[in-house]
Tab-separated table of C-alpha atoms in Angstrom:
chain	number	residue	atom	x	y	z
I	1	UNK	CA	94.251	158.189	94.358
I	2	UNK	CA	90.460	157.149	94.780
I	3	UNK	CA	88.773	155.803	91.184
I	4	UNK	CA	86.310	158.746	92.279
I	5	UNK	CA	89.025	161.478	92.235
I	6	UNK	CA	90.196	160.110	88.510
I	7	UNK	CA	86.841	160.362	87.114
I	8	UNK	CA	85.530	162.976	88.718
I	9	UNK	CA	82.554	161.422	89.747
I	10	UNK	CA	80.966	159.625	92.895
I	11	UNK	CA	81.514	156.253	92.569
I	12	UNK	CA	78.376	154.442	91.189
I	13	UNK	CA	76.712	151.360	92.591
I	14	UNK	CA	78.800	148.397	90.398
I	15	UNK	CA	76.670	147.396	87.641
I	16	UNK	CA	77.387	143.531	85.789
I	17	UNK	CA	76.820	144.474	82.629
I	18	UNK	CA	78.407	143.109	79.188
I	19	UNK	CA	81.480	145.586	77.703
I	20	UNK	CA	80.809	146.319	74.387
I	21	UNK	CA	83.420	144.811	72.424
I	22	UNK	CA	81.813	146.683	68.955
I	23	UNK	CA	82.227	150.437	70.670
I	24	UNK	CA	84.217	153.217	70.492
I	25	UNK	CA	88.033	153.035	70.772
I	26	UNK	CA	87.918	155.087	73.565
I	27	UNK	CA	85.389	153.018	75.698
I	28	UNK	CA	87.232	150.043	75.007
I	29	UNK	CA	90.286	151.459	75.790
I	30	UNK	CA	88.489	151.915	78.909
I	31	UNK	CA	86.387	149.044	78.969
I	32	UNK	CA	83.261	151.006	80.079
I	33	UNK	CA	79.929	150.143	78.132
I	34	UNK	CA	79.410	151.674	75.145
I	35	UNK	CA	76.010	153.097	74.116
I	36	UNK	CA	77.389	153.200	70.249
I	37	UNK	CA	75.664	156.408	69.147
I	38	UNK	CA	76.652	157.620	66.081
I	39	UNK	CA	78.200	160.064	65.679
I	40	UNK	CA	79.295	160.425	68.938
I	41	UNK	CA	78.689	157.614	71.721
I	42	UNK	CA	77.403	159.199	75.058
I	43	UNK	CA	80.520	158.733	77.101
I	44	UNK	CA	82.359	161.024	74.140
I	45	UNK	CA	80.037	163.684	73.690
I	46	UNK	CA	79.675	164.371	77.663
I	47	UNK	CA	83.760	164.200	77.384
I	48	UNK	CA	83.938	166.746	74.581
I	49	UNK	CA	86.273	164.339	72.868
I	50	UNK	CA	86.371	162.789	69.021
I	51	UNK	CA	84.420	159.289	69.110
I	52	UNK	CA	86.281	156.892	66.915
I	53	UNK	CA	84.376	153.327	65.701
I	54	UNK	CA	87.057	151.318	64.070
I	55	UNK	CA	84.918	147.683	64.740
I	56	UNK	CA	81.659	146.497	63.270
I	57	UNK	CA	79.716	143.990	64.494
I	58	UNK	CA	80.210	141.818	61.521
I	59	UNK	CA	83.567	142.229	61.042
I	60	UNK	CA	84.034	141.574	64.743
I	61	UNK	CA	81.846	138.130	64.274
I	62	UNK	CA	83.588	136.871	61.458
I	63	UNK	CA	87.096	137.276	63.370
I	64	UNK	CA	85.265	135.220	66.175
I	65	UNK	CA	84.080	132.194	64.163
I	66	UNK	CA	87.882	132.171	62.960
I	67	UNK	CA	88.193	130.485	66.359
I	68	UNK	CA	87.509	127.123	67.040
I	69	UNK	CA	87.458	125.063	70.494
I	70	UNK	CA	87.906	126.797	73.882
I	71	UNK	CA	91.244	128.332	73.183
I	72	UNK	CA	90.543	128.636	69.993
I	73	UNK	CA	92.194	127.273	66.472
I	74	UNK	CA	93.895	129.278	64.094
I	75	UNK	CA	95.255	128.746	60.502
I	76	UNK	CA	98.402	127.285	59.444
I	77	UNK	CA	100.804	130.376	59.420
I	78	UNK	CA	98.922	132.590	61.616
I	79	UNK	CA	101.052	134.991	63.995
I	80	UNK	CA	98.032	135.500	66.410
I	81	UNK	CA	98.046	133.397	69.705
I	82	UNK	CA	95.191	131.479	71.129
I	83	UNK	CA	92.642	132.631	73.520
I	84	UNK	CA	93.286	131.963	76.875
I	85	UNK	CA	89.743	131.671	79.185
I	86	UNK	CA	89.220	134.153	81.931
I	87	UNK	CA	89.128	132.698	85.342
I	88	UNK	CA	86.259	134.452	86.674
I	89	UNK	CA	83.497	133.013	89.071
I	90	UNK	CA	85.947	132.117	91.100
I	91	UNK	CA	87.984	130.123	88.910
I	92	UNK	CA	91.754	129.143	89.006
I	93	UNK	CA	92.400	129.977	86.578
I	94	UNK	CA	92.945	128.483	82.421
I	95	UNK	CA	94.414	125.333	82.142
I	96	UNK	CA	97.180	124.717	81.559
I	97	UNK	CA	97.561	123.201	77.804
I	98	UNK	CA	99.888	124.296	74.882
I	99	UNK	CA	97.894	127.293	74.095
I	100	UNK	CA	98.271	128.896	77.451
I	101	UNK	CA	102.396	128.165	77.618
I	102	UNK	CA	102.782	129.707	73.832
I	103	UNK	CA	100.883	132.523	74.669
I	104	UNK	CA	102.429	133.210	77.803
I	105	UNK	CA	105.910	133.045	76.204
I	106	UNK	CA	105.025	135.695	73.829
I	107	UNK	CA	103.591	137.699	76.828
I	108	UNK	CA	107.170	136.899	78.558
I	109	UNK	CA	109.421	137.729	75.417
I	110	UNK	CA	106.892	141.128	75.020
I	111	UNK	CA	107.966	142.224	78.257
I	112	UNK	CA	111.671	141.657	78.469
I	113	UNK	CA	112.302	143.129	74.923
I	114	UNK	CA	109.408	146.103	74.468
I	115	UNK	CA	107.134	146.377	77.532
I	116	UNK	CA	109.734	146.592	80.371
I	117	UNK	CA	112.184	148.909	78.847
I	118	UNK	CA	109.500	151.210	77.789
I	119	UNK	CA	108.432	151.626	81.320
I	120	UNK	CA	111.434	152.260	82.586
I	121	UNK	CA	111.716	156.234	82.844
I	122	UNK	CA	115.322	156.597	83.182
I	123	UNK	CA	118.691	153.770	82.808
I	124	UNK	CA	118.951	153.655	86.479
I	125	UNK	CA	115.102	151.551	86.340
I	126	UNK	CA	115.824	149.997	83.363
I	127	UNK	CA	117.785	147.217	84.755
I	128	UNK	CA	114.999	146.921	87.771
I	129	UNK	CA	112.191	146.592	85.276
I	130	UNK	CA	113.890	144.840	82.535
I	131	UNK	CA	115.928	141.999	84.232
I	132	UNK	CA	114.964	141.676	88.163
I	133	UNK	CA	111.035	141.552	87.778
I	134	UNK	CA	111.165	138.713	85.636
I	135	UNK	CA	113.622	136.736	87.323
I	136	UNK	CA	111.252	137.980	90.792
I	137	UNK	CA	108.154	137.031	89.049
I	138	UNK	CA	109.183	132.838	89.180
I	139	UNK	CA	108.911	133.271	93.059
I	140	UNK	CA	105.384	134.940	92.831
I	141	UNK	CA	102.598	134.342	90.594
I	142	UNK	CA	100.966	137.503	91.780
I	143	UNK	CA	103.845	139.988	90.185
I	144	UNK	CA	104.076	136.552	87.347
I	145	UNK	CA	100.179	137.228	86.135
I	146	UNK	CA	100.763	141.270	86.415
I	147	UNK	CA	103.883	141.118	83.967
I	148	UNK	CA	101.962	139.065	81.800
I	149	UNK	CA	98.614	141.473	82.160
I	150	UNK	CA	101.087	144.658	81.363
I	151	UNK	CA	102.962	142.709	78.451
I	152	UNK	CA	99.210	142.334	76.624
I	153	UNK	CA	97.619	145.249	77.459
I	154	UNK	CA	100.736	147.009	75.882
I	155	UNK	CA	100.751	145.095	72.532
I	156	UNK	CA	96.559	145.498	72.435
I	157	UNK	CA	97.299	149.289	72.740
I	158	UNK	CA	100.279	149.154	69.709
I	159	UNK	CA	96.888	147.063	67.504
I	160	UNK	CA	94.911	150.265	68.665
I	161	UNK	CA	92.692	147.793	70.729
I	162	UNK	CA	91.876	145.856	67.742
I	163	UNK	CA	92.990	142.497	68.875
I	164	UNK	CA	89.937	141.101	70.990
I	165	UNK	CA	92.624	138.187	72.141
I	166	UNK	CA	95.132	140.083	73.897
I	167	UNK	CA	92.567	142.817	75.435
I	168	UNK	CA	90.910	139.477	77.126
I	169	UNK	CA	94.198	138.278	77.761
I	170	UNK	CA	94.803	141.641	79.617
I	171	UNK	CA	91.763	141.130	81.295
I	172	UNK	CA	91.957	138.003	82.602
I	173	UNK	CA	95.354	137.895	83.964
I	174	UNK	CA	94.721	141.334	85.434
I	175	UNK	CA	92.280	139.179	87.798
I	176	UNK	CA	94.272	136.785	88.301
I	177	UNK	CA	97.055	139.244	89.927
I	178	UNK	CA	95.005	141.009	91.737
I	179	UNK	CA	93.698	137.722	93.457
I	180	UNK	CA	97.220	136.311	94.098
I	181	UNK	CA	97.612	140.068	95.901
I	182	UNK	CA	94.484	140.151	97.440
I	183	UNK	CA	95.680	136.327	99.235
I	184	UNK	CA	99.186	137.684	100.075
I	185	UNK	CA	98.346	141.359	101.404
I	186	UNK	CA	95.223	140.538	103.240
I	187	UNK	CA	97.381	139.264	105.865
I	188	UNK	CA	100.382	141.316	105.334
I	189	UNK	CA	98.591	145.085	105.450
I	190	UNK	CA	96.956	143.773	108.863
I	191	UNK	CA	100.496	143.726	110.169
I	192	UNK	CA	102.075	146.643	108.757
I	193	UNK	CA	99.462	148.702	108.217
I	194	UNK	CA	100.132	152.513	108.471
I	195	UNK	CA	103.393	151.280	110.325
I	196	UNK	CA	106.206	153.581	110.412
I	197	UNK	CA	108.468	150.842	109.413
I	198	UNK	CA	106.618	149.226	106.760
I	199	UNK	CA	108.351	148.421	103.660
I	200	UNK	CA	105.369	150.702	102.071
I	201	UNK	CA	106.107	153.446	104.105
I	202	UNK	CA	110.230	153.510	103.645
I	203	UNK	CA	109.866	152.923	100.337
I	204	UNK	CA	107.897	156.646	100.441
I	205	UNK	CA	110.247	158.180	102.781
I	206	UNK	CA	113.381	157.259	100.170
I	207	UNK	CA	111.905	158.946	97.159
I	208	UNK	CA	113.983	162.034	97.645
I	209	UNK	CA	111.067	164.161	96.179
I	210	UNK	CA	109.528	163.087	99.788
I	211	UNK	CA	112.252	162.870	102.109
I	212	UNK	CA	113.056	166.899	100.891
I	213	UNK	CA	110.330	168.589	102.295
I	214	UNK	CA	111.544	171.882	101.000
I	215	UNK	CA	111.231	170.514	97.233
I	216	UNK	CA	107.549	169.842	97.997
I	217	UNK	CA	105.802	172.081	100.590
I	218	UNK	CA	108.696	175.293	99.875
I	219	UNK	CA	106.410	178.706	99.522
I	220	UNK	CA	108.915	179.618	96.765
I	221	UNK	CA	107.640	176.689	94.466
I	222	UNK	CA	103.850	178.229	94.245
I	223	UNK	CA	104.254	181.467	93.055
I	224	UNK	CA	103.696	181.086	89.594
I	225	UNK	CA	100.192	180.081	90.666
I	226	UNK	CA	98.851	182.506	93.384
I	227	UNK	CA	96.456	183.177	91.581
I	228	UNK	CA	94.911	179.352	92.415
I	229	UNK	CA	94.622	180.490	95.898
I	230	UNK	CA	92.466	184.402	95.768
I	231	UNK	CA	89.466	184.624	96.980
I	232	UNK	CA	86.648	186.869	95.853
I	233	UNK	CA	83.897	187.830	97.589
I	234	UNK	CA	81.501	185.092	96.152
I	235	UNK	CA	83.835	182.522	97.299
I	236	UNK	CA	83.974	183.592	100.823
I	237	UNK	CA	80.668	183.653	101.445
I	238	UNK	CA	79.711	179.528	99.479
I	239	UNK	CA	82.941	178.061	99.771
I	240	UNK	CA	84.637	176.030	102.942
I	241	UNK	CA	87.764	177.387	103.917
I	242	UNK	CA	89.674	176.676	107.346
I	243	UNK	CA	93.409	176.370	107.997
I	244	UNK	CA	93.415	172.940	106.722
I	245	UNK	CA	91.768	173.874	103.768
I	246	UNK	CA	94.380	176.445	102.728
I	247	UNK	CA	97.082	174.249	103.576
I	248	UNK	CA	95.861	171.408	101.698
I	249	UNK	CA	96.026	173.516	98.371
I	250	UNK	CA	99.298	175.303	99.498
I	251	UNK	CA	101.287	172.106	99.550
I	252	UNK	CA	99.770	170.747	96.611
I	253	UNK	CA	100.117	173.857	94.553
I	254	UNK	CA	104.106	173.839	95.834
I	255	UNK	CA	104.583	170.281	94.830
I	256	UNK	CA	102.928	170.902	91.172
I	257	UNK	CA	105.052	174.330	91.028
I	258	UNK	CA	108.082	172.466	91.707
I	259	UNK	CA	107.726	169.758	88.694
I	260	UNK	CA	106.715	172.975	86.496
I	261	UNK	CA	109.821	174.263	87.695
I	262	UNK	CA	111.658	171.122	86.960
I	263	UNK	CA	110.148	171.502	83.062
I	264	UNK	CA	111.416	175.424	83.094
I	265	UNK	CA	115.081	173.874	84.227
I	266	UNK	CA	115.158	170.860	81.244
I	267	UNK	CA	115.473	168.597	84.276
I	268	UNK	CA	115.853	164.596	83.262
I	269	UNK	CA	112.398	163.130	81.792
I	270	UNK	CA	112.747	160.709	84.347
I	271	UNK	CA	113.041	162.547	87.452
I	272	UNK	CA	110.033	164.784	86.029
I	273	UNK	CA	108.199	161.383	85.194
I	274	UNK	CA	109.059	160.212	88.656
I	275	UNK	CA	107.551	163.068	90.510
I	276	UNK	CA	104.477	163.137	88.420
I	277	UNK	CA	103.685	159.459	89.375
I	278	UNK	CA	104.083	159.678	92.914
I	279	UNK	CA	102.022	162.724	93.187
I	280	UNK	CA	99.050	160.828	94.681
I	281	UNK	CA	100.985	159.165	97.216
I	282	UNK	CA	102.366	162.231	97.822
I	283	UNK	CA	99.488	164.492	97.717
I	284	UNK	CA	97.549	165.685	101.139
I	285	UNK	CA	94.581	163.583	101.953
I	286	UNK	CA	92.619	166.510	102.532
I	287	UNK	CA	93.217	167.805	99.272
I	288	UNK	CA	91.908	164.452	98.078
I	289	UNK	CA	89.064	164.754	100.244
I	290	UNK	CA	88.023	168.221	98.081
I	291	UNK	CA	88.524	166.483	95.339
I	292	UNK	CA	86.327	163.985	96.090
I	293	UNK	CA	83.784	166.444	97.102
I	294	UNK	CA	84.331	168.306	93.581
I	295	UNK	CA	85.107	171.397	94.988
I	296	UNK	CA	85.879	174.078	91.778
I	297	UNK	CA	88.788	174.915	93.327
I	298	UNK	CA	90.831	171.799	93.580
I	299	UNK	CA	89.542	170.869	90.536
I	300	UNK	CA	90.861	173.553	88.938
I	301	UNK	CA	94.347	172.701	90.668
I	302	UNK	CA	94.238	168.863	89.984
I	303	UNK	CA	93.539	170.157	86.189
I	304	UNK	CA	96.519	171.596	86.062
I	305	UNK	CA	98.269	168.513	87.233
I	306	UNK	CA	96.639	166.550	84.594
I	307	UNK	CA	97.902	169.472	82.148
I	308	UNK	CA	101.582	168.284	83.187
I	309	UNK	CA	100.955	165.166	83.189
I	310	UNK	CA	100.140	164.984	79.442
I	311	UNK	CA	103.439	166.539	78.683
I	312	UNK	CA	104.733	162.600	78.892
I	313	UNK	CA	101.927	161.353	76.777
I	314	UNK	CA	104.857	159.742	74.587
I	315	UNK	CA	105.062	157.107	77.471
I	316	UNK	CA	102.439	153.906	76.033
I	317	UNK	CA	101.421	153.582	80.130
I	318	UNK	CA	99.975	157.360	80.168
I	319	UNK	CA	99.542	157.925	76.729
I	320	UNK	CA	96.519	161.153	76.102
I	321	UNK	CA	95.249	160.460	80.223
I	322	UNK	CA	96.256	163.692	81.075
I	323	UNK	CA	94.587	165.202	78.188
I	324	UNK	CA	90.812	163.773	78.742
I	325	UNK	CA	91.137	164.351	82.760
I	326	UNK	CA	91.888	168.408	81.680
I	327	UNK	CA	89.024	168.152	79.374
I	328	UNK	CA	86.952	166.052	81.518
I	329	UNK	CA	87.792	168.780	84.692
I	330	UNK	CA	86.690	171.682	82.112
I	331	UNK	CA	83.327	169.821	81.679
I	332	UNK	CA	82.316	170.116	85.114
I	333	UNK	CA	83.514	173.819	85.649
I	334	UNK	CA	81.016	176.396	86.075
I	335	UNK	CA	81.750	179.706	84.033
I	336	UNK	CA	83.844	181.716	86.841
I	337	UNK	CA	86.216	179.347	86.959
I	338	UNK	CA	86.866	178.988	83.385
I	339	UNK	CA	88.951	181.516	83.647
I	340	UNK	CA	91.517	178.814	84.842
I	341	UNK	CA	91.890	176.586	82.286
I	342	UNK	CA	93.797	178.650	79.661
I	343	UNK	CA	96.943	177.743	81.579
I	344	UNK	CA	96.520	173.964	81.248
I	345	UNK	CA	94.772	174.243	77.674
I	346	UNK	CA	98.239	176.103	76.679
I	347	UNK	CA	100.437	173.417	78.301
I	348	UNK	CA	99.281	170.615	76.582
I	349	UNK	CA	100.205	171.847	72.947
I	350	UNK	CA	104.013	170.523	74.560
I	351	UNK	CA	105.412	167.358	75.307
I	352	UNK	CA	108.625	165.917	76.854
I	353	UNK	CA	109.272	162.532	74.836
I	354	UNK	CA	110.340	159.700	76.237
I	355	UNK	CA	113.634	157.508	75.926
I	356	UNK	CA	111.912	153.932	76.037
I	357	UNK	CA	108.559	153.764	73.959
């Protein structure tokens, strides 16, 4: 799914500017610039949301002048692990050095014992996430750097984005994945493309959410929300509507009825988790499209994905997303389609928990 259909918004010209490392929790859990208004920082208040400053500058400067040297030194005892450099401006990368091995054995040990099992959604992954992308990830330094990016974003998210070390850590081997995939796909996606046989597209046609088109586009799997579809008067006259248009919300409305329907039945977590992720893949470009184009109405619709989607807030990876896209979507909303939003408002007071944390 486009950045631009997450956040609602056009996406802006891309600005270099310094992320506040002194902000809210919430922009740093972001890492969006921080205006650090008090009470409420700019990006909060237009959200609606409670803006949380655990970090003040001086608090944050002493913990920086603990450091000494470019990966920094740290007292005798200490459990924290040394800052690694970020490779940008076209850097290779840290060197490597003692600091970089430790810390990426931590990241390593993280992943194996806390971060992979917690991503898993059900025990048929588990052994997938847990045992074969490691032992994968000594063939390729692209999926080697994203395990260790994943492994330190999850322990700065358990420190409530406290530890400056591992968010940079996060950061920086983030960048170096996506390079490594950048190098090895720019080639690859040239050659496969939109191909029928691409590993891309068979690994979509074996989800059985996607081979089953019944499951997702059945007519029976909407009807709880009909009422997504009417028409007044108003709307016939201002909004676009063609055969495409309809279908584009029919299908998408079928495939979110059938997960709800999945919740009514106590269905596996996973399964539910499952279908919840793919549901961008899965969605119809055109509904993207009036997404993009903030159209009320598949806002409205996408809102109420969001609303399931924050029943699995208990999983660290999605955590209260769902939550601030509802309240973000109700933010935009002009009155006559508030009317909508009680429905998602109500579902969020639930939650399915989740096996691995």
């Amino acid at each position: 799914m486009p950045a631009s259909v997450m956040g609602l918004q056009p996406a802006p010209a891309k600005m270099f500017h310094t992320k506040s490392r002194t902000g809210c929790q919430l922009c740093r859990a972001r890492r969006v610039k921080c205006n650090e208004a008090k009470p409420s920082c700019s990006h909060c208040a237009r959200h609606r949301i409670p803006c949380l400053y655990d970090r003040n500058r001086e608090t944050f400067a002493s913990n920086k002048r603990s450091t000494d040297g470019p990966f920094g030194t740290f007292p005798a005892g200490s459990t924290k692990v040394a800052e690694v450099p970020s490779p940008r401006n076209g850097s290779d990368g840290p060197p490597e050095s003692k600091a970089r091995r430790t810390l990426e054995l931590r990241l390593l040990h993280q992943y194996m014992s806390k971060t992979g099992p917690a991503i898993a959604i059900d025990d048929h992954s588990r052994s997938a996430w847990c045992e074969l992308v490691p032992l994968w990830s000594f063939r390729s330094e692209a999926l080697q750097y994203a395990m260790y990016s994943v492994a330190a974003l999850h322990i700065a998210k358990a420190d409530a984005f406290k530890d400056p070390i591992m968010i940079d850590a996060h950061q920086t081997y983030l960048e170096m994945a996506l390079r490594e995939h950048t190098t090895i796909f720019k080639e690859a996606w040239t050659l496969a493309s939109d191909g029928e046989e691409s590993i891309a597209a068979q690994w979509i046609r074996g989800l059985p959410i996607a081979l089953d088109t019944d499951a997702r586009l059945g007519e029976d799997k909407r009807r709880g929300f009909l009422h997504l579809l009417r028409r007044k008067q108003s709307d016939e006259l201002t909004e676009p509507w063609d055969k495409g248009i309809q279908e584009a919300y029919e299908h998408t409305l079928s495939y979110i009825g059938g997960i709800w329907i999945a919740v009514n039945n106590h269905e596996a977590t996973g399964d539910i988790c499952r279908r919840l992720v793919v549901f961008p893949m899965l969605a119809p470009p055109r509904f993207l499209d009036l997404v993009e184009e903030l159209r009320p109405r598949a806002l409205v619709i996408l809102m109420h994905y969001f609303a399931l989607l924050s029943l699995l807030r208990d999983f660290w990876y999605i955590g209260d997303g769902g939550e601030r896209e509802v309240y973000a979507i109700k933010a935009t909303l002009v009155d006559e389609w508030l009317d909508f939003v009680s429905w998602p408002l109500e579902i969020m007071k639930t939650k399915l928990s989740s096996p691995y944390r």
